[in-house]
Short mmCIF file of C-alpha atoms in Angstrom, two decimals:
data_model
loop_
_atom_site.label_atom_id
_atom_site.label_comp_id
_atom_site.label_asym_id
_atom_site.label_seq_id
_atom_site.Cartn_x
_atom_site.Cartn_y
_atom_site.Cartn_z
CA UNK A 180 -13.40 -12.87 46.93
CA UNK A 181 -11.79 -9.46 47.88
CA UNK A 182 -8.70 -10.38 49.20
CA UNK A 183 -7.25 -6.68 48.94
CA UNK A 184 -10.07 -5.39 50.34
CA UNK A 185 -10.11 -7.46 53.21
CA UNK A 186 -5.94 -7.35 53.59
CA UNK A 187 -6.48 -3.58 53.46
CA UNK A 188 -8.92 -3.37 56.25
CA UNK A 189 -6.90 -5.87 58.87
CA UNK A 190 -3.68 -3.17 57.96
CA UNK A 191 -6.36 -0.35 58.85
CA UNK A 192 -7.05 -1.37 62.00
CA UNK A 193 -3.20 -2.27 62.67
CA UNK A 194 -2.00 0.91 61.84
CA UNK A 195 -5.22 2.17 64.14
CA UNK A 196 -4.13 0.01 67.06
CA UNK A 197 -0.50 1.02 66.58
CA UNK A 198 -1.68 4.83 66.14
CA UNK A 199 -3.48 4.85 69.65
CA UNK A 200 -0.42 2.64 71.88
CA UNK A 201 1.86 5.55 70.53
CA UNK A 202 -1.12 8.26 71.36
CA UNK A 203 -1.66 6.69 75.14
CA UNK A 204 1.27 4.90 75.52
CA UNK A 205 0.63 5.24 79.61
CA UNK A 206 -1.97 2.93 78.84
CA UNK A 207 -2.11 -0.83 78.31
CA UNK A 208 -2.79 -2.93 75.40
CA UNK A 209 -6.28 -3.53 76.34
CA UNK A 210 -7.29 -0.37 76.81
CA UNK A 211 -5.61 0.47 72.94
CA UNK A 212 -7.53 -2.37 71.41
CA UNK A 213 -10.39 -1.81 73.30
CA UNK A 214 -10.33 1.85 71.46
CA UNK A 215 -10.36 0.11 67.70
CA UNK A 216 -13.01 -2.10 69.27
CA UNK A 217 -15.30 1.17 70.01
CA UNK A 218 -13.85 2.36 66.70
CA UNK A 219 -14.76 -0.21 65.15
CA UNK A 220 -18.34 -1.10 66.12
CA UNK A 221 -19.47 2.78 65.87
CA UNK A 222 -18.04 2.80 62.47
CA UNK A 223 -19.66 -1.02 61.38
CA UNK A 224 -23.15 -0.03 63.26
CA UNK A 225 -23.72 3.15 60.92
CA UNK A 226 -22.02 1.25 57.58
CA UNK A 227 -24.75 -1.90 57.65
CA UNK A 228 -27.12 0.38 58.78
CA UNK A 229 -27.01 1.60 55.92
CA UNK A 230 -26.58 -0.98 53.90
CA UNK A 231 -29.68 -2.93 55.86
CA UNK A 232 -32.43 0.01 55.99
CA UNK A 233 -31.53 2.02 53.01
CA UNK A 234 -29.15 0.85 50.65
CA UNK A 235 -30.84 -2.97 50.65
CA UNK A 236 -32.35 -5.53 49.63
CA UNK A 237 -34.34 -6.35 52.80
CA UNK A 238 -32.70 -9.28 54.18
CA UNK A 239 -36.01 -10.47 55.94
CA UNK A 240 -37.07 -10.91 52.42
CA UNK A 241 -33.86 -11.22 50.35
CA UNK A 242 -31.98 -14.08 52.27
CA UNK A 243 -29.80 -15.50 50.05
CA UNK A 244 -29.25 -13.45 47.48
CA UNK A 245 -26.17 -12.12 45.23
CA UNK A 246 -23.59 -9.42 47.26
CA UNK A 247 -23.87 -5.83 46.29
CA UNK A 248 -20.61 -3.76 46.26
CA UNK A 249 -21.41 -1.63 48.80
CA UNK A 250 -22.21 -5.36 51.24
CA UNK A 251 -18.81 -6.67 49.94
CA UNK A 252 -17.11 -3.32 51.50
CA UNK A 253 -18.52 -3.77 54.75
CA UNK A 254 -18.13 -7.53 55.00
CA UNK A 255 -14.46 -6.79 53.85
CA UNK A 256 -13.99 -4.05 56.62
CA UNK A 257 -15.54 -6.46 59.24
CA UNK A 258 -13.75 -9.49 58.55
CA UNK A 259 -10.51 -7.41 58.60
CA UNK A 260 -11.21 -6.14 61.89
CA UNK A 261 -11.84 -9.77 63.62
CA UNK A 262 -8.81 -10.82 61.69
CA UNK A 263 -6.83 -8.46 63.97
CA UNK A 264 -8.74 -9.12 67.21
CA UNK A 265 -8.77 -12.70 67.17
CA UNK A 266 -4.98 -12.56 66.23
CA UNK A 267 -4.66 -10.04 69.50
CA UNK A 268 -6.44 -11.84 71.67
CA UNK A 269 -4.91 -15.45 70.96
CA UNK A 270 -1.75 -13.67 71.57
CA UNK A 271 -2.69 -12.01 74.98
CA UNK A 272 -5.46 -14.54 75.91
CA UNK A 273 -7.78 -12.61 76.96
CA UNK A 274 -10.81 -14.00 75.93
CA UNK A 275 -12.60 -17.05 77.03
CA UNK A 276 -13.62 -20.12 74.81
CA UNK A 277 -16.95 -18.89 73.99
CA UNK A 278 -15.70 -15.53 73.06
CA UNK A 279 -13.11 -17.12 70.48
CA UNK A 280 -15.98 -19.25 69.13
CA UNK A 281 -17.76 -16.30 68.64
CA UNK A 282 -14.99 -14.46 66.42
CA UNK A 283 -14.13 -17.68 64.85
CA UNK A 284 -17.29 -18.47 64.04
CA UNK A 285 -17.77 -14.48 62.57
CA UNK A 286 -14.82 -14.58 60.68
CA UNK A 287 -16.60 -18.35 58.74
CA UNK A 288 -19.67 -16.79 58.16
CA UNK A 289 -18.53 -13.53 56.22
CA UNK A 290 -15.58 -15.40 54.49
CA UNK A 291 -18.13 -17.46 53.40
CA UNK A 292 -20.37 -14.53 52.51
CA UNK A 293 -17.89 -12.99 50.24
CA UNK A 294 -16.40 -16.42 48.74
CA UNK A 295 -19.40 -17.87 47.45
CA UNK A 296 -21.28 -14.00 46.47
CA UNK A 297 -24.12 -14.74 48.02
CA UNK A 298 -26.16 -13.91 52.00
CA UNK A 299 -24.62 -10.35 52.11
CA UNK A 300 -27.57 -8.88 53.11
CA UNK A 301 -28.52 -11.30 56.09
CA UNK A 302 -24.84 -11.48 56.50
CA UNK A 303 -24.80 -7.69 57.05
CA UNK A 304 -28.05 -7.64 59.09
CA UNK A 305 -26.62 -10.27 61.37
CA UNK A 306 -23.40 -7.92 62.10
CA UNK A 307 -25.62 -5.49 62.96
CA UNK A 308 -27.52 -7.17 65.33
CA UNK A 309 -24.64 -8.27 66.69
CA UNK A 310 -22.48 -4.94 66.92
CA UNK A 311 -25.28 -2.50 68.21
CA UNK A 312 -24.45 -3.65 71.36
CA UNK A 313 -20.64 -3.59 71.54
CA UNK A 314 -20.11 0.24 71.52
CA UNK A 315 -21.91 -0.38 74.85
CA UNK A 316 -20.02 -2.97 76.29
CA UNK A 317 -16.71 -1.10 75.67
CA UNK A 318 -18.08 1.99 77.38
CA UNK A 319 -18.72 -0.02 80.30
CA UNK A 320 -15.32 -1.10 80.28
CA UNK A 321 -13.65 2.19 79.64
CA UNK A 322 -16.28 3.47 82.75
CA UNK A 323 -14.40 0.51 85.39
CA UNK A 324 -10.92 1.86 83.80
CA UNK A 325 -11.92 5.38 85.27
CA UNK A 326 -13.25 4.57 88.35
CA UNK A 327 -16.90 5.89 86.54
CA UNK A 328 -18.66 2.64 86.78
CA UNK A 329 -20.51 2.72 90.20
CA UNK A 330 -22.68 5.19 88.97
CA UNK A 331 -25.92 6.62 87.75
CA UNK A 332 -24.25 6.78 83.99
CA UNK A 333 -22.99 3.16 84.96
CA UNK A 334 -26.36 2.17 85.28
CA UNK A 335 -27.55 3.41 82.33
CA UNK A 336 -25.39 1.87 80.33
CA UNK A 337 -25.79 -1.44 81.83
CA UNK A 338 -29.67 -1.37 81.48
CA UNK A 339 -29.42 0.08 77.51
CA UNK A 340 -27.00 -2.93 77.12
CA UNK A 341 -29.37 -5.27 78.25
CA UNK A 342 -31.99 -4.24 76.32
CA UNK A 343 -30.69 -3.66 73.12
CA UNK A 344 -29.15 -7.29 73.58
CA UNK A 345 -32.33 -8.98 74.37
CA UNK A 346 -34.59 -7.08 71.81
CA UNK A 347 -32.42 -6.63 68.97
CA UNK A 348 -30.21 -9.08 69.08
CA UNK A 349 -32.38 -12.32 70.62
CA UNK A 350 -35.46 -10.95 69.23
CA UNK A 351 -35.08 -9.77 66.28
CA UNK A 352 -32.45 -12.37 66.22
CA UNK A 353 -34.78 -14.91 66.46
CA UNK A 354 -36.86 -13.36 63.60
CA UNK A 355 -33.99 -13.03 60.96
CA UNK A 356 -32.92 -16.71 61.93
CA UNK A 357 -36.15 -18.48 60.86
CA UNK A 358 -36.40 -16.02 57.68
CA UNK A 359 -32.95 -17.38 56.99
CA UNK A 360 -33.97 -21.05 57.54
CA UNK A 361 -37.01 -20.68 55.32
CA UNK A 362 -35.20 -19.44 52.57
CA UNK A 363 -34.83 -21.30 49.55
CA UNK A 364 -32.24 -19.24 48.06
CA UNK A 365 -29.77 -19.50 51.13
CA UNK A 366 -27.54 -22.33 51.21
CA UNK A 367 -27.08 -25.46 53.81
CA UNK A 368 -23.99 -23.84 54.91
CA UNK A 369 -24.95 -20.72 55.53
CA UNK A 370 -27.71 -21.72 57.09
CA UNK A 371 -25.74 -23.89 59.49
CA UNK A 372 -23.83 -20.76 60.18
CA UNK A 373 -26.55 -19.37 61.22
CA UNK A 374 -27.49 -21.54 63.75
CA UNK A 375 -23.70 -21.25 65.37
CA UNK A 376 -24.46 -17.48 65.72
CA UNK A 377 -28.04 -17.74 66.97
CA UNK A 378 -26.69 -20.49 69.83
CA UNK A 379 -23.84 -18.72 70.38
CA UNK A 380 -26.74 -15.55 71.14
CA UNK A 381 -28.97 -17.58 73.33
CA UNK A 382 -25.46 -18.56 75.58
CA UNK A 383 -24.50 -15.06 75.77
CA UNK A 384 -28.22 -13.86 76.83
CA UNK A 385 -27.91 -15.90 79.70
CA UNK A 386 -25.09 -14.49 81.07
CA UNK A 387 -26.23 -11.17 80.54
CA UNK A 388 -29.13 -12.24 82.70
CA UNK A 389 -27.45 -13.64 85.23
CA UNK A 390 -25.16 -10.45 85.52
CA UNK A 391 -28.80 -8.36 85.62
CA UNK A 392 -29.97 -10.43 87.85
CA UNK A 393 -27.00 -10.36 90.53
CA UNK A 394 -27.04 -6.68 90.02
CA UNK A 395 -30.55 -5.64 90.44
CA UNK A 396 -30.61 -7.92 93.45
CA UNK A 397 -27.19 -6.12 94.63
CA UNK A 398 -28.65 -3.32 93.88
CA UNK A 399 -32.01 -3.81 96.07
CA UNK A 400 -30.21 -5.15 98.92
CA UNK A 401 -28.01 -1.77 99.20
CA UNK A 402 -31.33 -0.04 99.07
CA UNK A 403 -32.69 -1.40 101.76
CA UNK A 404 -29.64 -0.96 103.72
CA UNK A 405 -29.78 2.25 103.55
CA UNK A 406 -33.81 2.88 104.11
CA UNK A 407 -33.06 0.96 107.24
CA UNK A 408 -29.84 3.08 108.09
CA UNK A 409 -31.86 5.95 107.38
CA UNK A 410 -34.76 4.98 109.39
CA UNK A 411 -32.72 4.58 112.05
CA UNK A 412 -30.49 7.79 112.11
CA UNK A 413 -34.17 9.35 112.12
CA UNK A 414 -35.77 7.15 115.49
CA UNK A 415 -32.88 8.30 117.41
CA UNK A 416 -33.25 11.75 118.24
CA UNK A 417 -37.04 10.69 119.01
CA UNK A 418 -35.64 8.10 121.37
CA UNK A 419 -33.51 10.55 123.25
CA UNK A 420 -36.18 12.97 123.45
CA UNK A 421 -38.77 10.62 125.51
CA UNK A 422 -35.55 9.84 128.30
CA UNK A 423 -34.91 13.58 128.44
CA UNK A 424 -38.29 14.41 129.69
#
């Protein structure tokens, strides 16, 4: 187990998270932690990247099997960061119940990981999947904080969001979860961990389509407010016209 490693990375993102309230100290908190967030999942996404598609072993394949350094780093740098983020959001309570499942429920699964030696690869593929999405979901944030959401780039991130949510991590998801099942290598508990995560997907997929839903219908029924407005503005001068004459 890397302790230092792991005590090392929750300091990094402390001094990180100090480092930006003293950089935009006219902000709040949440828009400071929301910045190691970003930080963060930009920095995770390109590290178990690499690990997943070039570094390896495959972990459609390779469920279960013993932790390469270069997995142990990343695990350690992850489960430092939700170390810090479940402590800040316990202690602001901002998060919701199924949120804090979620990072307690992370933080399990990669201890685990790193304790016993063994999963880093699905482990890694799984944090993947599930930070792709979350560079994303703070820009959507930071958007609302700048009065940038209502937009054409609001949009766009919205519907990239959605996507990348439902394909990578609910479909591909789904695939990496039966590999992981159907492994003899990984153990019972890490394959009950696995099935936290993958419910804990399925309930966040349908709030994301509820959300797309509301929009897109929002969305439509502006649109048609404003064909009808500007059919209309247009009828009126034709109107006028016919009592002129």
């Amino acid at each position: 187990m890397p302790v230092l490693e792991v005590i090392c990375s929750l300091i990094g993102w402390l001094c990180l998270y100090l480092l930006f309230c003293s950089t935009f100290s006219q902000r709040g908190p949440e828009w400071n932690c929301r910045l190691v967030t970003l930080t963060h999942g930009v920095i995770i996404v390109l590290l178990t990247a690499y690990v997943v598609f070039v570094d390896g072993p495959w972990p459609f394949t390779h469920a279960g099997t013993e932790n390469t350094d270069l997995q142990i780093f990343a695990l350690a740098v992850c489960l430092g960061y939700f170390f810090f983020d479940l402590g800040w959001c316990v202690c602001y309570r901002s998060e919701g119940p199924v949120m804090l499942a979620h990072h307690a429920a992370s933080i399990v699964g990669i201890f685990l990981a790193l304790l016993m030696g063994v999963s880093g690869c699905e482990t890694c593929g799984v944090i993947f999947g599930s930070e792709i999405t979350n560079p994303l979901l703070q820009s959507r944030w930071f958007l609302r904080q700048l009065g940038l959401y209502d937009s054409m780039l609001g949009d766009a991130v919205d519907l990239l969001f959605i996507l990348l949510f439902a394909t990578v991590r609910v479909g591909v998801g789904t695939v990496m979860f039966y590999c992981e099942l159907t492994s003899p290598r990984t153990l019972l508990i890490m394959k009950l961990g696995g099935v936290v995560m993958y419910l804990l997907a399925w309930v966040f997929m349908v709030d994301i389509a509820r959300f797309g839903y509301k929009k897109t219908r929002a969305k439509y029924r502006k649109w048609m407010e404003n064909h009808q407005l500007k059919g209309t503005s247009e009828e009126k001068p034709v109107g006028h016209a016919d009592k002129s004459d």
